Amino acid sequence: QKEVEQNSGPLSVPEGAIASLNCTYSDRGSQSFFWYRQYSGKSPELIMFIYSNGDKEDGRFTAQLNKASQYVSLLIRDSQPSDSATYLCAVIRYGNNRLAFGKGNQVVVIP
Amino acid sequence: NAGVTQTPKFQVLKTGQSMTLQCAQDMNHNSMYWYRQDPGMGLRLIYYSASEGTTDKGEVPNGYNVSRLNKREFSLRLESAAPSQTSVYFCASSDESSYNSPLHFGNGTRLTVT
């Protein structure tokens, strides 16, 4: 079992709609969870992190964490063409010094 | 404030050649990392350094060596390049004072081994 799994294929959403991305993880000791955005040909950049169960909102982005079910999700509200990118989920166990990444999900926002 | 600086941006090597990828950060971070990114494989950790003077293997260390020269610099060396090492390499750093510390990435090095 992969440590971090993002299984969905490319996601196409119309402009203004909600994009929903899911990520599951295998290590129950994982304590911090990150979402990175990566534009084609560029380096990843952090958009959200969450470490407590529940929702965390930042502008049009909402991260949701459910440690009992071992999943973390990212919602992008009012999707814009500039949101078209690959979104990487990452998790870390405290004291591990090693962030484990999923393979990423490509989001395409259609004007 | 430059953040994380990687050199070179592009490199083409022939099989068997060696090279060193350079990375420097100016954020006074303790931890530094080298990742490779391949299509469909996501980011995979090659080596990391939790502090000056220490290095540890990551998920895919074979064929690589690293040096944490000082707090700012962390280099990655390919002693004998192989086509399987064709990839995009990212250096990153983080402040490990908090486990919520995000990674700050460099702009990447696109390496092709022929």
XYZ file of C-alpha atoms in Angstrom:
225
model
C 0.000 0.000 0.000
C 1.341 3.374 -1.001
C 1.972 5.743 1.877
C -0.030 8.515 0.207
C -2.539 7.808 -2.536
C -4.237 10.131 -4.927
C -6.116 7.886 -7.283
C -8.321 10.187 -9.273
C -7.436 10.877 -12.871
C -7.388 14.363 -14.388
C -10.304 16.445 -13.120
C -12.054 18.825 -15.502
C -14.341 21.412 -13.950
C -16.169 24.366 -15.484
C -15.150 27.815 -14.373
C -17.016 28.804 -11.206
C -17.653 25.223 -10.088
C -16.199 23.382 -7.093
C -13.187 21.115 -7.619
C -12.867 18.308 -5.083
C -9.633 16.383 -4.576
C -9.107 13.423 -2.259
C -6.057 11.864 -0.688
C -5.693 8.822 1.568
C -2.711 7.868 3.706
C -1.612 4.640 5.317
C 0.387 5.750 8.384
C -1.951 6.362 11.337
C 0.903 8.246 13.016
C 0.783 10.972 10.379
C 0.179 14.291 12.023
C 0.463 17.080 9.490
C -1.039 17.237 6.041
C -0.194 19.557 3.197
C -1.574 20.467 -0.190
C 0.859 21.787 -2.775
C 0.023 23.242 -6.168
C 2.377 22.741 -9.093
C 1.993 24.508 -12.383
C 3.432 22.772 -15.425
C 7.201 23.195 -15.530
C 7.318 24.904 -12.150
C 8.159 23.877 -8.605
C 5.489 22.946 -6.025
C 4.160 25.693 -3.798
C 2.266 25.276 -0.546
C -1.378 26.303 -0.577
C -2.768 24.696 2.601
C -1.784 22.672 5.616
C -3.982 21.083 8.246
C -3.310 19.016 11.368
C -6.610 18.910 13.237
C -9.714 16.970 12.295
C -12.306 19.070 10.532
C -12.217 21.850 8.007
C -9.760 24.645 7.456
C -10.610 27.442 5.072
C -8.285 29.857 3.332
C -9.920 32.017 0.707
C -11.398 29.782 -1.977
C -9.586 26.716 -0.615
C -10.875 24.371 2.082
C -8.885 21.456 3.442
C -10.764 18.691 5.238
C -9.113 16.126 7.493
C -10.571 12.910 8.869
C -7.907 11.020 10.817
C -10.220 8.143 11.721
C -10.801 7.409 8.035
C -7.274 8.475 7.093
C -8.163 10.861 4.357
C -7.612 14.515 3.592
C -9.373 16.450 0.883
C -9.099 19.800 -0.828
C -12.015 21.812 -2.149
C -11.519 24.681 -4.554
C -14.576 26.915 -4.702
C -15.378 29.209 -7.618
C -12.687 27.513 -9.721
C -10.719 29.814 -11.991
C -8.601 29.003 -15.057
C -5.585 29.993 -12.944
C -6.358 27.015 -10.698
C -5.442 24.663 -13.542
C -2.465 22.792 -12.123
C -1.425 19.555 -10.466
C -2.260 19.311 -6.772
C 0.027 17.248 -4.558
C -1.004 15.818 -1.207
C 1.756 15.310 1.365
C 1.854 13.934 4.898
C 4.416 13.844 7.687
C 4.810 12.063 10.978
C 6.122 14.288 13.707
C 9.834 13.762 14.206
C 10.158 11.808 10.957
C 11.747 14.642 8.933
C 10.353 13.060 5.804
C 7.401 14.414 3.889
C 5.708 11.732 1.780
C 3.962 12.888 -1.401
C 1.152 11.454 -3.441
C 1.447 11.321 -7.225
C -0.749 14.359 -7.660
C -4.049 15.149 -9.342
C -4.288 17.337 -12.405
C -7.080 19.898 -12.386
C -8.223 21.592 -15.586
C -10.639 24.504 -15.238
C -12.600 25.056 -18.429
C -13.585 28.668 -19.134
C 15.294 37.186 -0.523
C 16.196 34.427 -2.994
C 14.767 31.459 -1.019
C 16.117 28.195 -2.440
C 18.491 28.466 -5.390
C 19.399 25.487 -7.553
C 21.996 25.254 -10.282
C 22.090 24.347 -13.085
C 18.550 24.635 -14.490
C 19.194 22.216 -17.326
C 21.856 19.594 -17.928
C 22.489 16.874 -20.475
C 24.914 14.104 -19.558
C 26.174 11.042 -21.300
C 25.950 7.696 -19.540
C 28.837 7.341 -17.108
C 29.527 11.039 -16.689
C 29.418 12.643 -13.276
C 28.002 15.905 -12.072
C 26.991 17.789 -8.952
C 23.737 19.632 -8.501
C 24.093 22.633 -6.236
C 21.507 23.961 -3.806
C 21.619 26.890 -1.407
C 19.000 28.465 0.849
C 19.074 31.801 2.605
C 16.189 31.244 5.036
C 18.342 29.852 7.857
C 16.511 26.525 7.630
C 17.908 23.487 9.391
C 16.516 20.821 7.086
C 17.249 20.361 3.405
C 16.045 17.771 0.920
C 16.612 16.430 -2.561
C 13.638 15.061 -4.489
C 13.266 13.711 -7.992
C 10.049 13.963 -9.965
C 9.160 11.629 -12.798
C 5.936 11.493 -14.810
C 3.333 9.421 -12.982
C 5.635 8.900 -9.979
C 5.174 12.058 -7.980
C 7.958 13.469 -5.830
C 10.330 10.900 -4.364
C 12.851 11.700 -1.665
C 16.463 10.919 -2.538
C 18.320 12.203 0.514
C 17.698 14.664 3.274
C 19.692 16.501 5.903
C 18.060 17.348 9.197
C 20.910 19.600 10.251
C 24.407 20.633 9.276
C 26.684 17.631 9.318
C 23.977 14.985 9.050
C 22.477 13.241 6.037
C 20.025 10.353 5.660
C 18.779 8.222 2.820
C 15.325 8.717 1.491
C 13.194 6.509 -0.712
C 15.479 6.311 -3.787
C 19.137 6.948 -2.760
C 20.906 4.481 -5.059
C 23.269 6.132 -7.524
C 23.452 9.398 -5.580
C 25.602 10.971 -2.904
C 25.049 14.168 -0.966
C 27.059 16.677 0.999
C 25.726 19.142 3.550
C 28.557 21.616 3.146
C 27.210 24.060 5.729
C 23.812 25.208 6.927
C 23.085 26.946 3.622
C 24.284 24.420 1.056
C 23.272 20.863 0.200
C 24.672 19.285 -2.942
C 23.656 16.151 -4.836
C 26.237 14.185 -6.812
C 25.771 11.622 -9.538
C 29.017 9.678 -9.775
C 28.168 7.700 -12.905
C 24.995 8.904 -14.561
C 22.509 6.405 -15.987
C 19.515 6.973 -18.281
C 17.247 5.979 -15.351
C 18.390 9.156 -13.620
C 16.781 11.315 -16.272
C 14.385 13.354 -14.185
C 13.566 16.740 -12.721
C 15.404 17.291 -9.453
C 14.111 19.594 -6.750
C 15.956 20.849 -3.720
C 13.865 21.994 -0.767
C 14.333 23.328 2.722
C 12.207 23.666 5.831
C 12.342 25.054 9.312
C 11.978 22.007 11.500
C 11.147 24.033 14.563
C 7.515 23.111 13.901
C 6.041 20.013 12.274
C 3.760 22.345 10.383
C 6.734 23.756 8.553
C 6.183 23.733 4.804
C 8.827 22.818 2.277
C 10.257 25.646 0.210
C 11.311 24.374 -3.190
C 13.934 25.539 -5.610
C 13.083 25.958 -9.291
C 14.347 22.519 -10.234
C 17.047 21.023 -12.434
C 15.960 19.201 -15.559
C 18.514 16.432 -16.170
C 18.701 14.260 -19.252
C 21.080 11.304 -19.415
C 21.641 9.876 -22.878
